[in-house]
Coordinates of N, CA and C in Angstrom, one line a residue:
M1 N 0.2 46.5 -94.7 CA 1.1 46.1 -95.8 C 0.4 45.6 -97.1
G2 N 1.0 46.1 -98.2 CA 0.5 45.6 -99.4 C 1.3 44.3 -99.8
H3 N 0.8 43.7 -100.9 CA 1.4 42.4 -101.3 C 2.9 42.5 -101.6
A4 N 3.5 43.6 -102.1 CA 4.9 43.7 -102.4 C 5.6 43.8 -101.0
D5 N 5.0 44.5 -100.0 CA 5.7 44.6 -98.7 C 5.6 43.3 -98.1
H6 N 4.5 42.5 -98.2 CA 4.5 41.1 -97.5 C 5.6 40.3 -98.1
L7 N 5.8 40.3 -99.4 CA 6.8 39.5 -100.1 C 8.2 39.9 -99.6
A8 N 8.4 41.2 -99.5 CA 9.7 41.7 -99.0 C 10.0 41.3 -97.6
A9 N 8.9 41.3 -96.8 CA 9.0 40.9 -95.4 C 9.4 39.3 -95.2
L10 N 8.7 38.6 -96.2 CA 9.0 37.2 -96.2 C 10.4 36.9 -96.6
D11 N 10.9 37.7 -97.6 CA 12.4 37.5 -98.0 C 13.3 37.8 -96.9
R12 N 13.0 38.8 -96.0 CA 13.9 39.2 -95.0 C 13.9 38.1 -93.9
L13 N 12.7 37.5 -93.6 CA 12.6 36.5 -92.6 C 13.4 35.3 -93.0
F14 N 13.2 34.8 -94.2 CA 13.9 33.6 -94.6 C 15.3 33.8 -95.0
A15 N 15.7 35.1 -95.0 CA 17.2 35.3 -95.3 C 17.9 35.2 -93.9
R16 N 17.2 35.4 -92.8 CA 17.7 35.3 -91.4 C 17.6 33.8 -91.0
K17 N 16.6 33.1 -91.4 CA 16.3 31.7 -90.8 C 15.7 31.0 -91.9
P18 N 16.1 29.7 -92.4 CA 15.6 29.0 -93.4 C 14.3 28.3 -93.1
V19 N 14.0 28.2 -91.8 CA 12.8 27.5 -91.4 C 12.1 28.4 -90.3
A20 N 10.8 28.5 -90.4 CA 10.0 29.4 -89.6 C 8.7 28.7 -89.1
S21 N 8.3 29.2 -87.9 CA 7.1 28.8 -87.3 C 5.9 29.7 -87.8
L22 N 4.7 29.3 -87.5 CA 3.6 30.2 -87.8 C 3.6 31.5 -87.1
E23 N 4.1 31.5 -85.9 CA 4.2 32.8 -85.1 C 5.3 33.6 -85.8
D24 N 6.5 33.0 -86.3 CA 7.5 33.8 -86.9 C 6.9 34.5 -88.2
L25 N 6.1 33.7 -88.9 CA 5.5 34.2 -90.1 C 4.5 35.4 -89.8
R26 N 3.6 35.2 -88.8 CA 2.7 36.2 -88.3 C 3.4 37.5 -88.1
T27 N 4.5 37.4 -87.2 CA 5.3 38.6 -86.7 C 5.9 39.2 -88.0
A28 N 6.5 38.5 -88.9 CA 7.2 39.1 -90.0 C 6.2 39.9 -90.9
L29 N 5.0 39.3 -91.0 CA 4.1 39.9 -91.9 C 3.1 40.9 -91.3
G30 N 3.2 41.0 -89.9 CA 2.5 42.0 -89.2 C 1.0 41.7 -89.2
T31 N 0.7 40.5 -89.1 CA -0.8 40.0 -89.2 C -1.0 38.9 -88.2
E32 N -2.2 38.7 -87.7 CA -2.6 37.6 -87.0 C -3.4 36.7 -87.8
S33 N -3.7 37.0 -88.9 CA -4.6 36.3 -89.8 C -3.9 35.1 -90.5
R34 N -4.3 33.9 -90.1 CA -3.7 32.7 -90.7 C -3.9 32.6 -92.2
T35 N -5.1 33.1 -92.6 CA -5.4 33.2 -94.0 C -4.5 34.1 -94.8
T36 N -4.1 35.2 -94.2 CA -3.2 36.1 -94.9 C -1.8 35.5 -95.0
V37 N -1.4 34.9 -94.0 CA -0.1 34.2 -94.0 C 0.1 33.3 -95.0
F38 N -0.9 32.4 -95.2 CA -0.8 31.3 -96.2 C -1.1 31.9 -97.6
R39 N -1.8 32.9 -97.7 CA -2.0 33.5 -99.0 C -0.6 34.1 -99.5
V40 N 0.2 34.7 -98.7 CA 1.5 35.1 -99.0 C 2.4 34.1 -99.3
V41 N 2.5 33.1 -98.4 CA 3.6 32.0 -98.7 C 3.1 31.3 -99.9
S42 N 1.9 31.0 -100.1 CA 1.4 30.3 -101.3 C 1.9 31.0 -102.6
A43 N 1.9 32.3 -102.6 CA 2.3 33.0 -103.7 C 3.7 32.8 -104.2
V44 N 4.6 32.4 -103.2 CA 6.0 32.1 -103.6 C 6.3 30.6 -103.5
G45 N 5.3 29.9 -103.0 CA 5.6 28.4 -102.8 C 6.3 28.1 -101.5
Y46 N 5.7 27.1 -100.8 CA 6.2 26.8 -99.5 C 6.1 25.2 -99.2
R47 N 6.8 24.8 -98.2 CA 6.7 23.4 -97.7 C 6.5 23.4 -96.2
T48 N 5.7 22.3 -95.8 CA 5.5 22.1 -94.4 C 6.4 20.9 -93.9
S49 N 6.8 21.1 -92.7 CA 7.7 20.0 -92.2 C 6.9 18.7 -92.0
F50 N 7.6 17.6 -92.3 CA 6.9 16.3 -92.0 C 7.1 15.9 -90.6
S51 N 8.1 16.6 -89.9 CA 8.3 16.2 -88.4 C 7.7 17.4 -87.7
H52 N 7.7 17.2 -86.3 CA 7.2 18.2 -85.4 C 5.8 18.6 -85.7
A53 N 5.0 17.6 -86.0 CA 3.6 17.7 -86.2 C 3.3 18.9 -87.3
G54 N 4.2 19.0 -88.3 CA 4.0 20.0 -89.4 C 3.9 21.5 -88.9
R55 N 4.6 21.8 -87.8 CA 4.5 23.2 -87.3 C 5.5 24.1 -87.9
Y56 N 6.4 23.6 -88.7 CA 7.4 24.4 -89.4 C 7.2 24.6 -90.9
Y57 N 7.7 25.7 -91.4 CA 7.6 26.0 -92.8 C 8.9 26.6 -93.4
T58 N 9.0 26.3 -94.7 CA 10.1 26.8 -95.4 C 9.7 27.2 -96.9
L59 N 10.5 27.9 -97.5 CA 10.1 28.3 -99.0 C 10.5 27.2 -99.8
E60 N 9.8 27.0 -101.0 CA 10.2 26.0 -102.0 C 11.6 26.0 -102.4
R61 N 12.1 27.2 -102.5 CA 13.4 27.3 -103.1 C 14.6 27.1 -102.2
I62 N 14.2 26.8 -100.9 CA 15.4 26.7 -99.9 C 15.9 25.3 -99.6
P63 N 15.1 24.3 -99.5 CA 15.7 23.0 -99.3 C 16.5 22.4 -100.4
K64 N 17.6 21.8 -100.0 CA 18.5 21.0 -100.8 C 18.3 19.5 -100.5
F65 N 17.3 19.0 -101.1 CA 17.0 17.5 -100.8 C 18.1 16.5 -101.1
D66 N 18.2 15.5 -100.3 CA 19.2 14.5 -100.6 C 18.5 13.5 -101.7
A67 N 19.2 12.4 -102.0 CA 18.8 11.5 -102.9 C 17.5 10.8 -102.6
G68 N 17.2 10.8 -101.3 CA 15.8 10.3 -100.8 C 14.8 11.3 -100.7
G69 N 15.1 12.5 -101.2 CA 14.1 13.6 -101.2 C 13.9 14.1 -99.7
L70 N 14.9 14.1 -98.9 CA 14.9 14.6 -97.5 C 15.8 15.8 -97.3
W71 N 15.4 16.7 -96.4 CA 16.2 17.8 -96.0 C 15.9 18.1 -94.6
F72 N 17.0 18.4 -93.8 CA 16.9 18.6 -92.4 C 17.5 19.8 -92.0
Y73 N 16.9 20.6 -91.1 CA 17.4 21.9 -90.6 C 17.2 21.8 -89.1
R74 N 18.3 21.6 -88.4 CA 18.3 21.6 -86.9 C 17.3 20.5 -86.4
G75 N 17.3 19.4 -87.1 CA 16.5 18.3 -86.7 C 15.0 18.4 -87.2
I76 N 14.7 19.5 -87.9 CA 13.3 19.6 -88.5 C 13.4 19.1 -89.9
G77 N 12.5 18.1 -90.2 CA 12.6 17.4 -91.5 C 11.6 17.9 -92.5
F78 N 12.0 18.0 -93.8 CA 11.2 18.3 -94.9 C 11.3 17.2 -96.0
S79 N 10.3 17.1 -96.7 CA 10.4 16.1 -97.7 C 9.8 16.5 -99.1
S80 N 10.5 16.2 -100.1 CA 10.1 16.5 -101.5 C 8.8 15.8 -101.8
H81 N 8.5 14.7 -101.1 CA 7.3 13.9 -101.3 C 6.1 14.4 -100.5
G82 N 6.3 15.4 -99.6 CA 5.1 16.0 -98.9 C 5.1 15.5 -97.4
T83 N 3.9 15.0 -97.0 CA 3.6 14.6 -95.7 C 4.5 13.4 -95.2
L84 N 4.5 13.2 -93.9 CA 5.2 12.0 -93.4 C 4.7 10.7 -94.0
R85 N 3.4 10.5 -94.0 CA 2.8 9.3 -94.6 C 3.2 9.1 -96.1
A86 N 3.2 10.2 -96.8 CA 3.5 10.0 -98.3 C 5.1 9.7 -98.4
T87 N 5.8 10.3 -97.5 CA 7.2 10.0 -97.6 C 7.6 8.7 -97.3
V88 N 7.0 8.1 -96.2 CA 7.2 6.7 -95.8 C 6.8 5.8 -97.0
V89 N 5.7 6.0 -97.6 CA 5.2 5.1 -98.7 C 6.2 5.1 -99.8
V90 N 6.7 6.3 -100.2 CA 7.7 6.4 -101.3 C 9.1 5.7 -100.9
L91 N 9.5 5.9 -99.7 CA 10.8 5.3 -99.2 C 10.7 3.8 -99.2
V92 N 9.5 3.3 -98.7 CA 9.3 1.9 -98.6 C 9.3 1.3 -100.1
D93 N 8.4 2.0 -100.9 CA 8.2 1.4 -102.2 C 9.6 1.4 -103.1
R94 N 10.4 2.4 -102.9 CA 11.7 2.4 -103.7 C 12.8 1.6 -103.1
S95 N 12.6 1.1 -101.8 CA 13.8 0.4 -101.2 C 14.0 -0.9 -101.9
E96 N 15.3 -1.3 -101.9 CA 15.7 -2.5 -102.6 C 15.1 -3.8 -101.9
A97 N 15.2 -3.8 -100.5 CA 14.8 -4.9 -99.8 C 13.9 -4.6 -98.6
G98 N 13.0 -3.7 -99.0 CA 12.0 -3.2 -97.9 C 12.7 -2.4 -96.9
C99 N 12.0 -2.0 -95.8 CA 12.6 -1.3 -94.7 C 12.1 -1.7 -93.3
T100 N 13.0 -1.8 -92.3 CA 12.6 -2.1 -91.0 C 12.2 -0.8 -90.4
H101 N 11.5 -0.9 -89.2 CA 11.2 0.4 -88.4 C 12.4 1.1 -88.1
E102 N 13.5 0.4 -87.7 CA 14.8 1.0 -87.2 C 15.4 1.6 -88.4
E103 N 15.4 1.1 -89.6 CA 16.0 1.7 -90.7 C 15.2 3.1 -91.1
L104 N 14.0 3.0 -91.1 CA 13.2 4.2 -91.4 C 13.3 5.3 -90.4
Q105 N 13.4 4.8 -89.1 CA 13.6 5.8 -87.9 C 14.9 6.5 -88.1
A106 N 16.0 5.8 -88.5 CA 17.3 6.3 -88.7 C 17.2 7.3 -89.8
E107 N 16.5 7.0 -90.8 CA 16.6 8.0 -92.0 C 15.7 9.2 -91.8
L108 N 14.5 9.0 -91.1 CA 13.6 10.1 -91.0 C 13.7 10.8 -89.5
K109 N 14.5 10.2 -88.7 CA 14.8 10.8 -87.4 C 13.5 10.9 -86.5
L110 N 12.6 9.9 -86.7 CA 11.3 9.9 -86.0 C 11.0 8.5 -85.6
R111 N 10.2 8.3 -84.5 CA 9.6 7.0 -84.2 C 8.4 6.9 -85.1
L112 N 8.2 5.7 -85.7 CA 7.1 5.6 -86.7 C 6.1 4.5 -86.6
H113 N 6.1 4.0 -85.3 CA 5.2 2.8 -85.0 C 3.8 3.1 -85.4
D114 N 3.2 4.2 -85.0 CA 1.8 4.5 -85.3 C 1.6 4.7 -86.8
T115 N 2.5 5.5 -87.4 CA 2.4 5.9 -88.8 C 2.4 4.5 -89.7
L116 N 3.4 3.6 -89.4 CA 3.4 2.4 -90.1 C 2.3 1.5 -89.9
R117 N 1.8 1.4 -88.7 CA 0.6 0.6 -88.4 C -0.6 1.1 -89.2
N118 N -0.7 2.4 -89.3 CA -1.8 3.0 -90.0 C -1.7 2.8 -91.6
L119 N -0.4 2.9 -92.0 CA -0.2 2.6 -93.5 C -0.6 1.2 -93.8
V120 N -0.1 0.3 -92.9 CA -0.4 -1.2 -93.2 C -2.0 -1.4 -93.2
E121 N -2.7 -0.8 -92.2 CA -4.1 -1.0 -92.1 C -4.8 -0.3 -93.4
D122 N -4.2 0.8 -93.9 CA -4.9 1.4 -95.1 C -4.3 0.8 -96.4
R123 N -3.5 -0.3 -96.2 CA -2.9 -1.0 -97.4 C -2.1 -0.2 -98.3
L124 N -1.4 0.8 -97.8 CA -0.6 1.7 -98.5 C 0.9 1.0 -98.5
V125 N 1.2 0.3 -97.6 CA 2.4 -0.5 -97.5 C 2.1 -1.9 -97.0
G126 N 3.0 -2.9 -97.3 CA 2.8 -4.1 -96.8 C 3.7 -4.5 -95.6
R127 N 3.5 -5.6 -95.0 CA 4.4 -6.0 -93.8 C 4.7 -7.4 -93.9
E128 N 5.9 -7.9 -93.8 CA 6.2 -9.3 -93.8 C 7.3 -9.5 -92.7
R129 N 7.2 -10.6 -92.1 CA 8.3 -11.0 -91.1 C 9.4 -11.9 -91.7
V130 N 10.6 -11.3 -91.5 CA 11.8 -12.0 -92.1 C 12.6 -12.3 -90.8
E131 N 12.9 -13.6 -90.5 CA 13.6 -13.9 -89.3 C 12.8 -13.5 -88.2
D132 N 13.4 -12.5 -87.3 CA 12.6 -12.0 -86.1 C 12.4 -10.6 -86.4
V133 N 12.3 -10.0 -87.5 CA 12.0 -8.6 -87.8 C 10.9 -8.4 -88.7
Y134 N 10.1 -7.4 -88.5 CA 9.1 -7.1 -89.5 C 9.8 -6.1 -90.5
V135 N 9.5 -6.4 -91.8 CA 9.9 -5.6 -92.8 C 8.8 -5.1 -93.6
Y136 N 8.8 -3.7 -93.8 CA 7.8 -2.9 -94.6 C 8.2 -2.9 -96.1
V137 N 7.1 -3.3 -96.8 CA 7.4 -3.5 -98.2 C 6.3 -2.7 -99.1
S138 N 6.5 -2.7 -100.4 CA 5.7 -2.1 -101.3 C 4.2 -2.7 -101.2
A139 N 3.2 -1.8 -101.5 CA 1.8 -2.4 -101.6 C 1.7 -3.1 -102.9
R140 N 2.5 -3.0 -103.8 CA 2.5 -3.6 -105.1 C 3.0 -5.0 -104.9
P141 N 2.3 -6.1 -105.1 CA 2.7 -7.5 -104.8 C 3.9 -7.9 -105.5
K142 N 4.1 -7.6 -106.7 CA 5.4 -8.0 -107.5 C 6.6 -7.3 -106.9
V143 N 6.5 -6.1 -106.6 CA 7.5 -5.3 -106.0 C 7.9 -5.9 -104.6
A144 N 6.9 -6.1 -103.8 CA 7.0 -6.7 -102.5 C 7.7 -8.0 -102.4
R145 N 7.3 -8.9 -103.4 CA 8.0 -10.2 -103.4 C 9.4 -10.1 -103.7
A146 N 9.8 -9.2 -104.6 CA 11.2 -9.0 -105.0 C 12.0 -8.5 -103.8
Q147 N 11.4 -7.5 -102.9 CA 12.0 -6.9 -101.9 C 12.2 -7.9 -100.8
I148 N 11.3 -8.8 -100.5 CA 11.4 -9.8 -99.5 C 12.5 -10.8 -99.9
E149 N 12.5 -11.2 -101.1 CA 13.6 -12.1 -101.5 C 15.0 -11.5 -101.4
R150 N 15.2 -10.3 -101.7 CA 16.4 -9.6 -101.5 C 16.8 -9.5 -100.0
R151 N 15.8 -9.2 -99.2 CA 16.0 -9.2 -97.7 C 16.4 -10.5 -97.2
R152 N 15.8 -11.6 -97.6 CA 16.0 -12.9 -97.2 C 17.5 -13.4 -97.5
R153 N 17.8 -12.9 -98.8 CA 19.2 -13.2 -99.2 C 20.2 -12.5 -98.4
A154 N 19.9 -11.3 -98.1 CA 20.9 -10.5 -97.4 C 21.0 -11.0 -96.0
V155 N 19.9 -11.4 -95.4 CA 19.9 -11.9 -94.0 C 20.7 -13.2 -93.9
A156 N 20.5 -14.0 -95.0 CA 21.3 -15.4 -95.0 C 22.8 -15.1 -95.1
K157 N 23.2 -14.0 -95.5 CA 24.7 -13.8 -95.7 C 25.3 -13.3 -94.4
I158 N 24.5 -12.8 -93.4 CA 25.0 -12.3 -92.2 C 25.3 -13.5 -91.3
P159 N 26.5 -13.7 -90.9 CA 26.9 -14.8 -90.1 C 26.3 -14.6 -88.6
A160 N 25.9 -15.8 -88.0 CA 25.3 -15.7 -86.8 C 26.3 -15.2 -85.7
A161 N 25.9 -14.4 -84.8 CA 26.7 -13.9 -83.8 C 27.4 -15.0 -82.9
V162 N 28.6 -14.9 -82.6 CA 29.3 -15.9 -81.8 C 29.2 -15.4 -80.3
P163 N 28.5 -16.3 -79.5 CA 28.4 -15.9 -78.1 C 29.7 -15.8 -77.5
A164 N 29.8 -14.7 -76.5 CA 31.1 -14.5 -75.8 C 31.4 -15.6 -74.9
L165 N 32.6 -15.8 -74.6 CA 33.1 -16.9 -73.6 C 32.7 -16.5 -72.2
D166 N 32.3 -17.5 -71.5 CA 32.1 -17.2 -70.0 C 33.4 -16.7 -69.5
P167 N 33.3 -15.7 -68.5 CA 34.6 -15.1 -68.0 C 35.7 -16.2 -67.4
A168 N 35.1 -17.2 -66.8 CA 36.0 -18.2 -66.3 C 36.7 -18.9 -67.4
R169 N 36.0 -19.2 -68.5 CA 36.7 -20.0 -69.6 C 37.6 -19.0 -70.4
A170 N 37.3 -17.7 -70.5 CA 38.2 -16.7 -71.1 C 39.4 -16.6 -70.3
I171 N 39.4 -16.8 -69.0 CA 40.6 -16.6 -68.2 C 41.5 -17.9 -68.5
D172 N 40.8 -19.0 -68.7 CA 41.4 -20.3 -68.9 C 42.3 -20.1 -70.3
V173 N 41.6 -19.5 -71.3 CA 42.2 -19.3 -72.6 C 43.4 -18.4 -72.5
L174 N 43.2 -17.3 -71.7 CA 44.4 -16.4 -71.6 C 45.6 -16.9 -70.8
V175 N 45.3 -17.8 -69.8 CA 46.3 -18.4 -69.2 C 47.1 -19.4 -70.0
A176 N 46.3 -20.1 -70.8 CA 46.9 -21.1 -71.8 C 47.8 -20.4 -72.7
V177 N 47.4 -19.2 -73.2 CA 48.3 -18.5 -74.1 C 49.5 -18.0 -73.5
I178 N 49.4 -17.6 -72.2 CA 50.7 -17.2 -71.5 C 51.6 -18.3 -71.4
H179 N 51.1 -19.5 -71.1 CA 52.0 -20.6 -70.9 C 52.4 -21.3 -72.2
H180 N 51.7 -21.0 -73.3 CA 52.0 -21.7 -74.6 C 51.8 -20.6 -75.7
P181 N 52.6 -19.5 -75.7 CA 52.5 -18.4 -76.5 C 52.5 -18.8 -78.0
G182 N 53.1 -20.0 -78.4 CA 53.0 -20.3 -79.8 C 51.9 -21.0 -80.3
D183 N 51.0 -21.3 -79.4 CA 49.7 -22.0 -79.8 C 48.8 -21.1 -80.6
D184 N 48.1 -21.6 -81.7 CA 47.1 -21.0 -82.3 C 45.8 -21.2 -81.7
P185 N 44.6 -20.7 -82.1 CA 43.3 -20.9 -81.4 C 43.0 -22.5 -81.4
K186 N 43.2 -23.2 -82.5 CA 42.9 -24.5 -82.5 C 43.7 -25.4 -81.5
A187 N 45.0 -25.0 -81.4 CA 45.8 -25.7 -80.3 C 45.3 -25.4 -78.9
I188 N 44.9 -24.2 -78.7 CA 44.4 -23.9 -77.4 C 43.1 -24.6 -77.0
V189 N 42.2 -24.7 -78.0 CA 40.9 -25.4 -77.9 C 41.3 -26.9 -77.4
T190 N 42.2 -27.6 -78.2 CA 42.6 -28.9 -77.9 C 43.3 -29.1 -76.5
R191 N 44.1 -28.1 -76.2 CA 44.9 -28.2 -74.9 C 43.8 -28.1 -73.9
L192 N 42.8 -27.2 -73.9 CA 41.8 -27.0 -72.8 C 40.9 -28.2 -72.7
A193 N 40.5 -28.7 -74.0 CA 39.7 -29.9 -74.0 C 40.3 -31.1 -73.2
A194 N 41.6 -31.3 -73.3 CA 42.3 -32.3 -72.6 C 42.3 -32.1 -71.2
A195 N 42.1 -30.8 -70.8 CA 42.1 -30.6 -69.2 C 40.7 -30.4 -68.8
G196 N 39.7 -30.9 -69.6 CA 38.3 -30.8 -69.3 C 37.6 -29.6 -69.3
R197 N 38.2 -28.6 -70.0 CA 37.7 -27.2 -70.1 C 37.2 -27.1 -71.6
L198 N 35.9 -27.2 -71.8 CA 35.5 -27.1 -73.2 C 35.1 -25.7 -73.7
V199 N 35.8 -25.3 -74.8 CA 35.5 -23.9 -75.3 C 35.4 -24.1 -76.9
G200 N 34.7 -23.2 -77.5 CA 34.4 -23.4 -79.0 C 35.6 -22.6 -79.7
L201 N 35.9 -23.1 -80.9 CA 37.0 -22.6 -81.6 C 36.7 -21.1 -82.0
E202 N 35.5 -20.9 -82.5 CA 35.2 -19.4 -82.9 C 35.1 -18.5 -81.7
Q203 N 34.8 -18.9 -80.6 CA 34.9 -18.1 -79.3 C 36.4 -17.8 -79.0
V204 N 37.2 -18.8 -79.1 CA 38.7 -18.6 -78.8 C 39.2 -17.6 -79.9
E205 N 38.8 -17.8 -81.1 CA 39.3 -16.9 -82.3 C 38.9 -15.5 -81.9
Q206 N 37.6 -15.3 -81.5 CA 37.1 -14.0 -81.2 C 38.0 -13.4 -80.1
L207 N 38.3 -14.1 -79.1 CA 39.2 -13.6 -78.0 C 40.6 -13.2 -78.5
F208 N 41.1 -14.1 -79.4 CA 42.4 -13.7 -80.0 C 42.3 -12.4 -80.7
R209 N 41.3 -12.2 -81.4 CA 41.1 -10.9 -82.2 C 40.9 -9.7 -81.3
R210 N 40.1 -10.0 -80.2 CA 39.9 -8.9 -79.4 C 41.1 -8.4 -78.6
Y211 N 42.0 -9.3 -78.2 CA 43.2 -8.9 -77.5 C 44.5 -8.9 -78.4
D212 N 44.3 -9.1 -79.7 CA 45.5 -9.2 -80.6 C 46.5 -10.1 -80.1
L213 N 46.2 -11.2 -79.7 CA 47.1 -12.2 -79.0 C 48.1 -12.7 -80.1
P214 N 49.4 -13.0 -79.7 CA 50.5 -13.3 -80.6 C 50.2 -14.6 -81.3
G215 N 49.5 -15.6 -80.6 CA 49.3 -16.9 -81.3 C 48.5 -16.7 -82.5
K216 N 47.7 -15.7 -82.7 CA 46.9 -15.5 -83.9 C 47.8 -15.2 -85.0
K217 N 48.9 -14.3 -84.8 CA 49.8 -14.0 -85.8 C 50.6 -15.3 -86.2
T218 N 50.9 -16.0 -85.2 CA 51.7 -17.3 -85.4 C 50.9 -18.2 -86.3
A219 N 49.6 -18.3 -86.1 CA 48.7 -19.1 -86.9 C 48.7 -18.7 -88.3
R220 N 48.6 -17.3 -88.5 CA 48.6 -16.7 -89.8 C 49.8 -17.0 -90.6
S221 N 51.0 -16.9 -89.9 CA 52.3 -17.0 -90.5 C 52.5 -18.4 -90.9
R222 N 51.9 -19.4 -90.1 CA 52.1 -20.8 -90.5 C 51.3 -21.1 -91.7
S223 N 50.1 -20.4 -91.9 CA 49.2 -20.7 -93.0 C 49.8 -20.2 -94.2
R224 N 50.7 -19.2 -94.1 CA 51.3 -18.6 -95.3 C 52.6 -19.3 -95.8
R225 N 53.1 -20.3 -94.9 CA 54.3 -20.9 -95.3 C 54.1 -22.0 -96.4
S226 N 54.9 -22.0 -97.4 CA 54.7 -23.0 -98.4 C 55.3 -24.3 -98.0
P227 N 54.6 -25.5 -98.3 CA 55.2 -26.8 -97.9 C 56.6 -26.9 -98.4
R228 N 57.4 -27.6 -97.6 CA 58.8 -28.0 -98.1 C 58.8 -29.5 -98.3

């Protein structure tokens, strides 16, 4: 095949499938030579996947990158930033409040424990503990400080989870509602406390929301009444 034939074969391959393996390229170009394959794709511009150990290729013109510079085809990821390491560094550096492993994993669709550990060791990203979670931040100290501050403010605004009621106490609440359907959560808490069954107001409110209990509506309607 001459150069023009190689380019035509490449166009036919990527017209059928936007992402190809090295074997796909060898077959399409009629050669076993890795050097020939990369000489041809280099002439038109190509990208290597950041996922799947870089085993997949696409042409420069094909990906439609999102705002983060990412493009996926059938779970195979490509990045406008290049390699996985380079992509993680850019995503972390540009993030408003740093990134947790879970956030990066969701965005890149990859487990990144080893990559992140190596980037921290190479001082290409930083790592700080916020509450009980590690947050990866920019290697630039000023940017990192701002990211951590925003992360801490965001965490502070998240209300603590209300523990669910013990099943026995939940039954007590439901029985009390059946016998006193007009009671709101506060009244139920008071009624059960008088009977020696202690429950938290937030837990009872949670149960009312879960089962859409009528007392909740009564409580809201009472709160909307204007005083007479």
